[in-house]
Amino acid sequence: MPFLNVKLGPLELNTPLLTASGTFGFGEEYASLMQLEGLGGLVTKTLTLLPRAGNPPPRLVETPAGLLNAIGLQNPGLEHFLAAELPRLRQWNLPLIVSIAGDTPEEYVQMAEALCREKGIAALELNLSCPNVKKGGVLFSADAALLETLVSRVRLAWEGPLIAKLSPNVTSIVEAARAAAAGGAEIISAINTLRGMVIDVAARRPLLGNLSGGLSGPAIRPVAIKMVYDIYAATGLPVIGMGGIMHTADALQFILAGAAAVAVGTANFVEPHTIPQIAAGLHQYLEEAGLDNLQELVGAAHL
Amino acid sequence: MKQCQARVLDLVEVKGGFFSLTLYEPYLAATARPGQFIHLRVGSGVAPLLRRPFSVAGADPAKGTLHLLFRCVGEGTKLLSRSREGELLDCLGPLGNCFISSGAEPAVLLAGGGGIAPLIFLAESLRAAGRELYLFYGAAKSADLLPLEQFLSPGPVVKYATEDGSAGEAGLLTAVFQRALAAGLFPGELFACGPRPFLAALAQQNQRRGYPLQVSLEERMACAVGACQGCAVLIRRNGREDYLRVCREGPVFQSTEVVW
């Protein structure tokens, strides 16, 4: 049986298949539908320091091969997470990756410090697709200097593996990846959702309560593959690739483009067993290709 | 709640664009309660991408069958209307909470348009419990109404209403209901499902009399199991307003706790 285990810098996973943040809650909702142990790791819904109510509805709409959403980071806040969710998450025997976001660098740092004191967290993922309230709302991913400073400050507060999840809504995601690495992130997650809008023609207004949202699903896959390909080529950093993965072949595209691991998001809503199905598919692919280890395929599409 | 493969037993077009679908799935048939829904995978590709939620319109635990009623309105329902007998449909369910009857009589059910499906299930279940029952069912025009005698056992008093007067009483369903109240109808409790403006109007009109009113809400859904927080509605509970999930805390809410 070939091996699916991977090493992303300091983070080791038995299976290179994670849940994309925000698509699996804190695991509880899917625990009754499937064996969570089949996941390579669980990436939590993004946490903020204080609870967030989220955006007014409608919060989502289906688009051609895609899903446009504007949930607004609704979450119960760090304190509730530490008291109520983390103890339950620890009971499942799987790597836990906590996703955090903030309005300011200080909020990221404060959360990283609190989480660093807790046991059972395999890695921290920085959701860098949020606007920096202190800098006129510019995305943390969009300003390389700001991004490097933010990551370096979190780096001092957090001792474990650090993942920078980048927004594709930037001029150069490669530059953002370089800045995150310079700040001390060992792993890059790419990509977050692409900004989009749907107009309700009958109402002559944007359909979403938040007006615009983030696009996910198969519609964005080629965009995501290209960004993963570019980041890998330019930096060689370990990448967690995501964007519209529904089937084994999609995961393989990301791996060949340079992703050492992948995350499944929107597909969880369609088929909760997508991750175990892809794990089985990857095993079969490696066997048929006569390969011992998935790592041999990472970045193999590069000439 | 489970992921199941439900077998299509029967699919008929009741009238132009309305379909009645009977599925065989003993677990769902035994566990589904009025007000709950299932999340159905329609097709296997990316059009449509997401599952589609359908209210359960009836369940027969003895036969292991589940009944759905739907109208062809988009890609998902169009594909579903082409299902073949014997085909397996992947579904998650039963999902959400359910209507809870206090037993106060008579129970009055109010359905606006597509909101009829869960109320047929509720009507059947209340009737089986021997309860006195009224059902008000309204739509824009006659062509939008289902012939309820095909789905309801005899017993409940049924009042139809259409905005254009092409069937039943002419006028909005809320107005027809108000006239019935004025004429002496004295409900023990109210259950309603339908478009949000209809439910909001009903809730507002009901404020003065204050009959207990449970409403089943709809919102666009992705996961339907509570993970994505997509189907949020603003609900006031214990003095604070929060976005709750139609798929988990709902779809049934007390009308007085919904922030309309």
JSON list of N, CA, C and O in Angstrom, two decimals, chain A residues 248-291:
[
{"chain": "A", "resi": 248, "resn": "THR", "atom": "N", "xyz": [-10.74, 13.09, -7.03]},
{"chain": "A", "resi": 248, "resn": "THR", "atom": "CA", "xyz": [-9.32, 12.74, -6.93]},
{"chain": "A", "resi": 248, "resn": "THR", "atom": "C", "xyz": [-8.48, 13.47, -7.99]},
{"chain": "A", "resi": 248, "resn": "THR", "atom": "O", "xyz": [-7.41, 14.00, -7.69]},
{"chain": "A", "resi": 249, "resn": "ALA", "atom": "N", "xyz": [-8.99, 13.53, -9.21]},
{"chain": "A", "resi": 249, "resn": "ALA", "atom": "CA", "xyz": [-8.22, 14.15, -10.29]},
{"chain": "A", "resi": 249, "resn": "ALA", "atom": "C", "xyz": [-7.96, 15.64, -10.00]},
{"chain": "A", "resi": 249, "resn": "ALA", "atom": "O", "xyz": [-6.92, 16.18, -10.37]},
{"chain": "A", "resi": 250, "resn": "ASP", "atom": "N", "xyz": [-8.93, 16.28, -9.34]},
{"chain": "A", "resi": 250, "resn": "ASP", "atom": "CA", "xyz": [-8.75, 17.69, -8.99]},
{"chain": "A", "resi": 250, "resn": "ASP", "atom": "C", "xyz": [-7.62, 17.84, -7.97]},
{"chain": "A", "resi": 250, "resn": "ASP", "atom": "O", "xyz": [-6.77, 18.73, -8.07]},
{"chain": "A", "resi": 251, "resn": "ALA", "atom": "N", "xyz": [-7.63, 16.95, -6.97]},
{"chain": "A", "resi": 251, "resn": "ALA", "atom": "CA", "xyz": [-6.59, 16.98, -5.94]},
{"chain": "A", "resi": 251, "resn": "ALA", "atom": "C", "xyz": [-5.23, 16.75, -6.59]},
{"chain": "A", "resi": 251, "resn": "ALA", "atom": "O", "xyz": [-4.24, 17.41, -6.26]},
{"chain": "A", "resi": 252, "resn": "LEU", "atom": "N", "xyz": [-5.18, 15.81, -7.54]},
{"chain": "A", "resi": 252, "resn": "LEU", "atom": "CA", "xyz": [-3.92, 15.51, -8.22]},
{"chain": "A", "resi": 252, "resn": "LEU", "atom": "C", "xyz": [-3.40, 16.71, -9.01]},
{"chain": "A", "resi": 252, "resn": "LEU", "atom": "O", "xyz": [-2.20, 16.97, -9.05]},
{"chain": "A", "resi": 253, "resn": "GLN", "atom": "N", "xyz": [-4.32, 17.47, -9.61]},
{"chain": "A", "resi": 253, "resn": "GLN", "atom": "CA", "xyz": [-3.89, 18.68, -10.33]},
{"chain": "A", "resi": 253, "resn": "GLN", "atom": "C", "xyz": [-3.14, 19.62, -9.38]},
{"chain": "A", "resi": 253, "resn": "GLN", "atom": "O", "xyz": [-2.08, 20.15, -9.72]},
{"chain": "A", "resi": 254, "resn": "PHE", "atom": "N", "xyz": [-3.70, 19.83, -8.19]},
{"chain": "A", "resi": 254, "resn": "PHE", "atom": "CA", "xyz": [-3.05, 20.72, -7.22]},
{"chain": "A", "resi": 254, "resn": "PHE", "atom": "C", "xyz": [-1.69, 20.16, -6.80]},
{"chain": "A", "resi": 254, "resn": "PHE", "atom": "O", "xyz": [-0.71, 20.91, -6.68]},
{"chain": "A", "resi": 255, "resn": "ILE", "atom": "N", "xyz": [-1.65, 18.85, -6.54]},
{"chain": "A", "resi": 255, "resn": "ILE", "atom": "CA", "xyz": [-0.40, 18.22, -6.07]},
{"chain": "A", "resi": 255, "resn": "ILE", "atom": "C", "xyz": [0.68, 18.34, -7.16]},
{"chain": "A", "resi": 255, "resn": "ILE", "atom": "O", "xyz": [1.82, 18.72, -6.89]},
{"chain": "A", "resi": 256, "resn": "LEU", "atom": "N", "xyz": [0.28, 18.05, -8.39]},
{"chain": "A", "resi": 256, "resn": "LEU", "atom": "CA", "xyz": [1.24, 18.16, -9.50]},
{"chain": "A", "resi": 256, "resn": "LEU", "atom": "C", "xyz": [1.70, 19.60, -9.70]},
{"chain": "A", "resi": 256, "resn": "LEU", "atom": "O", "xyz": [2.83, 19.86, -10.10]},
{"chain": "A", "resi": 257, "resn": "ALA", "atom": "N", "xyz": [0.80, 20.55, -9.41]},
{"chain": "A", "resi": 257, "resn": "ALA", "atom": "CA", "xyz": [1.16, 21.97, -9.54]},
{"chain": "A", "resi": 257, "resn": "ALA", "atom": "C", "xyz": [2.11, 22.42, -8.43]},
{"chain": "A", "resi": 257, "resn": "ALA", "atom": "O", "xyz": [2.73, 23.47, -8.54]},
{"chain": "A", "resi": 258, "resn": "GLY", "atom": "N", "xyz": [2.20, 21.61, -7.36]},
{"chain": "A", "resi": 258, "resn": "GLY", "atom": "CA", "xyz": [3.14, 21.97, -6.30]},
{"chain": "A", "resi": 258, "resn": "GLY", "atom": "C", "xyz": [2.58, 21.93, -4.89]},
{"chain": "A", "resi": 258, "resn": "GLY", "atom": "O", "xyz": [3.29, 22.23, -3.93]},
{"chain": "A", "resi": 259, "resn": "ALA", "atom": "N", "xyz": [1.31, 21.57, -4.73]},
{"chain": "A", "resi": 259, "resn": "ALA", "atom": "CA", "xyz": [0.73, 21.51, -3.39]},
{"chain": "A", "resi": 259, "resn": "ALA", "atom": "C", "xyz": [1.18, 20.22, -2.70]},
{"chain": "A", "resi": 259, "resn": "ALA", "atom": "O", "xyz": [1.05, 19.14, -3.26]},
{"chain": "A", "resi": 260, "resn": "ALA", "atom": "N", "xyz": [1.69, 20.38, -1.47]},
{"chain": "A", "resi": 260, "resn": "ALA", "atom": "CA", "xyz": [2.09, 19.19, -0.71]},
{"chain": "A", "resi": 260, "resn": "ALA", "atom": "C", "xyz": [0.88, 18.57, -0.01]},
{"chain": "A", "resi": 260, "resn": "ALA", "atom": "O", "xyz": [0.89, 17.41, 0.36]},
{"chain": "A", "resi": 261, "resn": "ALA", "atom": "N", "xyz": [-0.14, 19.37, 0.17]},
{"chain": "A", "resi": 261, "resn": "ALA", "atom": "CA", "xyz": [-1.41, 18.89, 0.73]},
{"chain": "A", "resi": 261, "resn": "ALA", "atom": "C", "xyz": [-2.51, 19.72, 0.08]},
{"chain": "A", "resi": 261, "resn": "ALA", "atom": "O", "xyz": [-2.24, 20.75, -0.54]},
{"chain": "A", "resi": 262, "resn": "VAL", "atom": "N", "xyz": [-3.75, 19.25, 0.22]},
{"chain": "A", "resi": 262, "resn": "VAL", "atom": "CA", "xyz": [-4.86, 20.01, -0.35]},
{"chain": "A", "resi": 262, "resn": "VAL", "atom": "C", "xyz": [-5.98, 20.11, 0.69]},
{"chain": "A", "resi": 262, "resn": "VAL", "atom": "O", "xyz": [-6.03, 19.34, 1.65]},
{"chain": "A", "resi": 263, "resn": "ALA", "atom": "N", "xyz": [-6.86, 21.06, 0.48]},
{"chain": "A", "resi": 263, "resn": "ALA", "atom": "CA", "xyz": [-8.03, 21.19, 1.34]},
{"chain": "A", "resi": 263, "resn": "ALA", "atom": "C", "xyz": [-9.29, 21.15, 0.50]},
{"chain": "A", "resi": 263, "resn": "ALA", "atom": "O", "xyz": [-9.32, 21.65, -0.63]},
{"chain": "A", "resi": 264, "resn": "VAL", "atom": "N", "xyz": [-10.31, 20.53, 1.07]},
{"chain": "A", "resi": 264, "resn": "VAL", "atom": "CA", "xyz": [-11.61, 20.40, 0.41]},
{"chain": "A", "resi": 264, "resn": "VAL", "atom": "C", "xyz": [-12.60, 21.32, 1.12]},
{"chain": "A", "resi": 264, "resn": "VAL", "atom": "O", "xyz": [-12.68, 21.30, 2.35]},
{"chain": "A", "resi": 265, "resn": "GLY", "atom": "N", "xyz": [-13.30, 22.13, 0.36]},
{"chain": "A", "resi": 265, "resn": "GLY", "atom": "CA", "xyz": [-14.22, 23.10, 0.97]},
{"chain": "A", "resi": 265, "resn": "GLY", "atom": "C", "xyz": [-15.65, 22.89, 0.55]},
{"chain": "A", "resi": 265, "resn": "GLY", "atom": "O", "xyz": [-16.39, 22.10, 1.14]},
{"chain": "A", "resi": 266, "resn": "THR", "atom": "N", "xyz": [-16.02, 23.58, -0.53]},
{"chain": "A", "resi": 266, "resn": "THR", "atom": "CA", "xyz": [-17.40, 23.55, -1.01]},
{"chain": "A", "resi": 266, "resn": "THR", "atom": "C", "xyz": [-17.91, 22.13, -1.23]},
{"chain": "A", "resi": 266, "resn": "THR", "atom": "O", "xyz": [-19.08, 21.83, -0.97]},
{"chain": "A", "resi": 267, "resn": "ALA", "atom": "N", "xyz": [-17.03, 21.23, -1.67]},
{"chain": "A", "resi": 267, "resn": "ALA", "atom": "CA", "xyz": [-17.44, 19.85, -1.94]},
{"chain": "A", "resi": 267, "resn": "ALA", "atom": "C", "xyz": [-17.99, 19.15, -0.69]},
{"chain": "A", "resi": 267, "resn": "ALA", "atom": "O", "xyz": [-18.83, 18.25, -0.81]},
{"chain": "A", "resi": 268, "resn": "ASN", "atom": "N", "xyz": [-17.56, 19.57, 0.50]},
{"chain": "A", "resi": 268, "resn": "ASN", "atom": "CA", "xyz": [-18.10, 18.97, 1.72]},
{"chain": "A", "resi": 268, "resn": "ASN", "atom": "C", "xyz": [-19.61, 19.16, 1.81]},
{"chain": "A", "resi": 268, "resn": "ASN", "atom": "O", "xyz": [-20.32, 18.32, 2.36]},
{"chain": "A", "resi": 269, "resn": "PHE", "atom": "N", "xyz": [-20.08, 20.30, 1.29]},
{"chain": "A", "resi": 269, "resn": "PHE", "atom": "CA", "xyz": [-21.52, 20.58, 1.34]},
{"chain": "A", "resi": 269, "resn": "PHE", "atom": "C", "xyz": [-22.30, 19.66, 0.41]},
{"chain": "A", "resi": 269, "resn": "PHE", "atom": "O", "xyz": [-23.45, 19.35, 0.63]},
{"chain": "A", "resi": 270, "resn": "VAL", "atom": "N", "xyz": [-21.64, 19.27, -0.67]},
{"chain": "A", "resi": 270, "resn": "VAL", "atom": "CA", "xyz": [-22.29, 18.44, -1.68]},
{"chain": "A", "resi": 270, "resn": "VAL", "atom": "C", "xyz": [-22.20, 16.97, -1.27]},
{"chain": "A", "resi": 270, "resn": "VAL", "atom": "O", "xyz": [-23.20, 16.26, -1.28]},
{"chain": "A", "resi": 271, "resn": "GLU", "atom": "N", "xyz": [-21.01, 16.54, -0.89]},
{"chain": "A", "resi": 271, "resn": "GLU", "atom": "CA", "xyz": [-20.78, 15.15, -0.49]},
{"chain": "A", "resi": 271, "resn": "GLU", "atom": "C", "xyz": [-19.87, 15.15, 0.74]},
{"chain": "A", "resi": 271, "resn": "GLU", "atom": "O", "xyz": [-18.67, 15.39, 0.61]},
{"chain": "A", "resi": 272, "resn": "PRO", "atom": "N", "xyz": [-20.45, 14.89, 1.90]},
{"chain": "A", "resi": 272, "resn": "PRO", "atom": "CA", "xyz": [-19.65, 14.94, 3.14]},
{"chain": "A", "resi": 272, "resn": "PRO", "atom": "C", "xyz": [-18.47, 13.97, 3.13]},
{"chain": "A", "resi": 272, "resn": "PRO", "atom": "O", "xyz": [-17.50, 14.18, 3.85]},
{"chain": "A", "resi": 273, "resn": "HIS", "atom": "N", "xyz": [-18.55, 12.92, 2.31]},
{"chain": "A", "resi": 273, "resn": "HIS", "atom": "CA", "xyz": [-17.47, 11.93, 2.28]},
{"chain": "A", "resi": 273, "resn": "HIS", "atom": "C", "xyz": [-16.43, 12.22, 1.21]},
{"chain": "A", "resi": 273, "resn": "HIS", "atom": "O", "xyz": [-15.66, 11.33, 0.84]},
{"chain": "A", "resi": 274, "resn": "THR", "atom": "N", "xyz": [-16.39, 13.44, 0.70]},
{"chain": "A", "resi": 274, "resn": "THR", "atom": "CA", "xyz": [-15.44, 13.76, -0.37]},
{"chain": "A", "resi": 274, "resn": "THR", "atom": "C", "xyz": [-14.01, 13.44, 0.05]},
{"chain": "A", "resi": 274, "resn": "THR", "atom": "O", "xyz": [-13.25, 12.84, -0.74]},
{"chain": "A", "resi": 275, "resn": "ILE", "atom": "N", "xyz": [-13.61, 13.80, 1.27]},
{"chain": "A", "resi": 275, "resn": "ILE", "atom": "CA", "xyz": [-12.22, 13.59, 1.68]},
{"chain": "A", "resi": 275, "resn": "ILE", "atom": "C", "xyz": [-11.85, 12.10, 1.74]},
{"chain": "A", "resi": 275, "resn": "ILE", "atom": "O", "xyz": [-10.87, 11.70, 1.10]},
{"chain": "A", "resi": 276, "resn": "PRO", "atom": "N", "xyz": [-12.61, 11.27, 2.44]},
{"chain": "A", "resi": 276, "resn": "PRO", "atom": "CA", "xyz": [-12.27, 9.84, 2.40]},
{"chain": "A", "resi": 276, "resn": "PRO", "atom": "C", "xyz": [-12.31, 9.25, 0.99]},
{"chain": "A", "resi": 276, "resn": "PRO", "atom": "O", "xyz": [-11.49, 8.39, 0.65]},
{"chain": "A", "resi": 277, "resn": "GLN", "atom": "N", "xyz": [-13.23, 9.75, 0.15]},
{"chain": "A", "resi": 277, "resn": "GLN", "atom": "CA", "xyz": [-13.28, 9.24, -1.23]},
{"chain": "A", "resi": 277, "resn": "GLN", "atom": "C", "xyz": [-12.02, 9.61, -2.00]},
{"chain": "A", "resi": 277, "resn": "GLN", "atom": "O", "xyz": [-11.48, 8.79, -2.75]},
{"chain": "A", "resi": 278, "resn": "ILE", "atom": "N", "xyz": [-11.55, 10.83, -1.81]},
{"chain": "A", "resi": 278, "resn": "ILE", "atom": "CA", "xyz": [-10.32, 11.25, -2.51]},
{"chain": "A", "resi": 278, "resn": "ILE", "atom": "C", "xyz": [-9.11, 10.49, -1.96]},
{"chain": "A", "resi": 278, "resn": "ILE", "atom": "O", "xyz": [-8.21, 10.11, -2.71]},
{"chain": "A", "resi": 279, "resn": "ALA", "atom": "N", "xyz": [-9.10, 10.25, -0.64]},
{"chain": "A", "resi": 279, "resn": "ALA", "atom": "CA", "xyz": [-7.99, 9.48, -0.05]},
{"chain": "A", "resi": 279, "resn": "ALA", "atom": "C", "xyz": [-7.90, 8.11, -0.71]},
{"chain": "A", "resi": 279, "resn": "ALA", "atom": "O", "xyz": [-6.81, 7.66, -1.10]},
{"chain": "A", "resi": 280, "resn": "ALA", "atom": "N", "xyz": [-9.05, 7.47, -0.88]},
{"chain": "A", "resi": 280, "resn": "ALA", "atom": "CA", "xyz": [-9.07, 6.15, -1.54]},
{"chain": "A", "resi": 280, "resn": "ALA", "atom": "C", "xyz": [-8.61, 6.29, -2.99]},
{"chain": "A", "resi": 280, "resn": "ALA", "atom": "O", "xyz": [-7.86, 5.45, -3.51]},
{"chain": "A", "resi": 281, "resn": "GLY", "atom": "N", "xyz": [-9.05, 7.36, -3.64]},
{"chain": "A", "resi": 281, "resn": "GLY", "atom": "CA", "xyz": [-8.69, 7.59, -5.03]},
{"chain": "A", "resi": 281, "resn": "GLY", "atom": "C", "xyz": [-7.19, 7.82, -5.21]},
{"chain": "A", "resi": 281, "resn": "GLY", "atom": "O", "xyz": [-6.59, 7.35, -6.19]},
{"chain": "A", "resi": 282, "resn": "LEU", "atom": "N", "xyz": [-6.58, 8.52, -4.26]},
{"chain": "A", "resi": 282, "resn": "LEU", "atom": "CA", "xyz": [-5.14, 8.78, -4.34]},
{"chain": "A", "resi": 282, "resn": "LEU", "atom": "C", "xyz": [-4.35, 7.48, -4.16]},
{"chain": "A", "resi": 282, "resn": "LEU", "atom": "O", "xyz": [-3.38, 7.22, -4.87]},
{"chain": "A", "resi": 283, "resn": "HIS", "atom": "N", "xyz": [-4.81, 6.64, -3.21]},
{"chain": "A", "resi": 283, "resn": "HIS", "atom": "CA", "xyz": [-4.18, 5.33, -3.03]},
{"chain": "A", "resi": 283, "resn": "HIS", "atom": "C", "xyz": [-4.17, 4.54, -4.33]},
{"chain": "A", "resi": 283, "resn": "HIS", "atom": "O", "xyz": [-3.15, 4.01, -4.76]},
{"chain": "A", "resi": 284, "resn": "GLN", "atom": "N", "xyz": [-5.36, 4.52, -4.95]},
{"chain": "A", "resi": 284, "resn": "GLN", "atom": "CA", "xyz": [-5.51, 3.75, -6.18]},
{"chain": "A", "resi": 284, "resn": "GLN", "atom": "C", "xyz": [-4.61, 4.31, -7.28]},
{"chain": "A", "resi": 284, "resn": "GLN", "atom": "O", "xyz": [-3.94, 3.56, -8.01]},
{"chain": "A", "resi": 285, "resn": "TYR", "atom": "N", "xyz": [-4.56, 5.63, -7.37]},
{"chain": "A", "resi": 285, "resn": "TYR", "atom": "CA", "xyz": [-3.74, 6.27, -8.40]},
{"chain": "A", "resi": 285, "resn": "TYR", "atom": "C", "xyz": [-2.26, 5.90, -8.22]},
{"chain": "A", "resi": 285, "resn": "TYR", "atom": "O", "xyz": [-1.56, 5.56, -9.18]},
{"chain": "A", "resi": 286, "resn": "LEU", "atom": "N", "xyz": [-1.80, 5.97, -6.96]},
{"chain": "A", "resi": 286, "resn": "LEU", "atom": "CA", "xyz": [-0.38, 5.67, -6.71]},
{"chain": "A", "resi": 286, "resn": "LEU", "atom": "C", "xyz": [-0.08, 4.21, -7.03]},
{"chain": "A", "resi": 286, "resn": "LEU", "atom": "O", "xyz": [0.96, 3.90, -7.63]},
{"chain": "A", "resi": 287, "resn": "GLU", "atom": "N", "xyz": [-0.99, 3.33, -6.65]},
{"chain": "A", "resi": 287, "resn": "GLU", "atom": "CA", "xyz": [-0.78, 1.91, -6.94]},
{"chain": "A", "resi": 287, "resn": "GLU", "atom": "C", "xyz": [-0.69, 1.67, -8.44]},
{"chain": "A", "resi": 287, "resn": "GLU", "atom": "O", "xyz": [0.21, 0.97, -8.92]},
{"chain": "A", "resi": 288, "resn": "GLU", "atom": "N", "xyz": [-1.63, 2.25, -9.18]},
{"chain": "A", "resi": 288, "resn": "GLU", "atom": "CA", "xyz": [-1.65, 2.04, -10.63]},
{"chain": "A", "resi": 288, "resn": "GLU", "atom": "C", "xyz": [-0.43, 2.65, -11.30]},
{"chain": "A", "resi": 288, "resn": "GLU", "atom": "O", "xyz": [0.04, 2.17, -12.32]},
{"chain": "A", "resi": 289, "resn": "ALA", "atom": "N", "xyz": [0.08, 3.75, -10.69]},
{"chain": "A", "resi": 289, "resn": "ALA", "atom": "CA", "xyz": [1.24, 4.41, -11.28]},
{"chain": "A", "resi": 289, "resn": "ALA", "atom": "C", "xyz": [2.55, 3.77, -10.79]},
{"chain": "A", "resi": 289, "resn": "ALA", "atom": "O", "xyz": [3.64, 4.17, -11.22]},
{"chain": "A", "resi": 290, "resn": "GLY", "atom": "N", "xyz": [2.43, 2.82, -9.87]},
{"chain": "A", "resi": 290, "resn": "GLY", "atom": "CA", "xyz": [3.61, 2.15, -9.34]},
{"chain": "A", "resi": 290, "resn": "GLY", "atom": "C", "xyz": [4.48, 3.05, -8.47]},
{"chain": "A", "resi": 290, "resn": "GLY", "atom": "O", "xyz": [5.70, 2.89, -8.42]},
{"chain": "A", "resi": 291, "resn": "LEU", "atom": "N", "xyz": [3.83, 3.99, -7.80]},
{"chain": "A", "resi": 291, "resn": "LEU", "atom": "CA", "xyz": [4.58, 4.90, -6.93]},
{"chain": "A", "resi": 291, "resn": "LEU", "atom": "C", "xyz": [4.39, 4.49, -5.48]},
{"chain": "A", "resi": 291, "resn": "LEU", "atom": "O", "xyz": [3.34, 3.98, -5.09]}
]
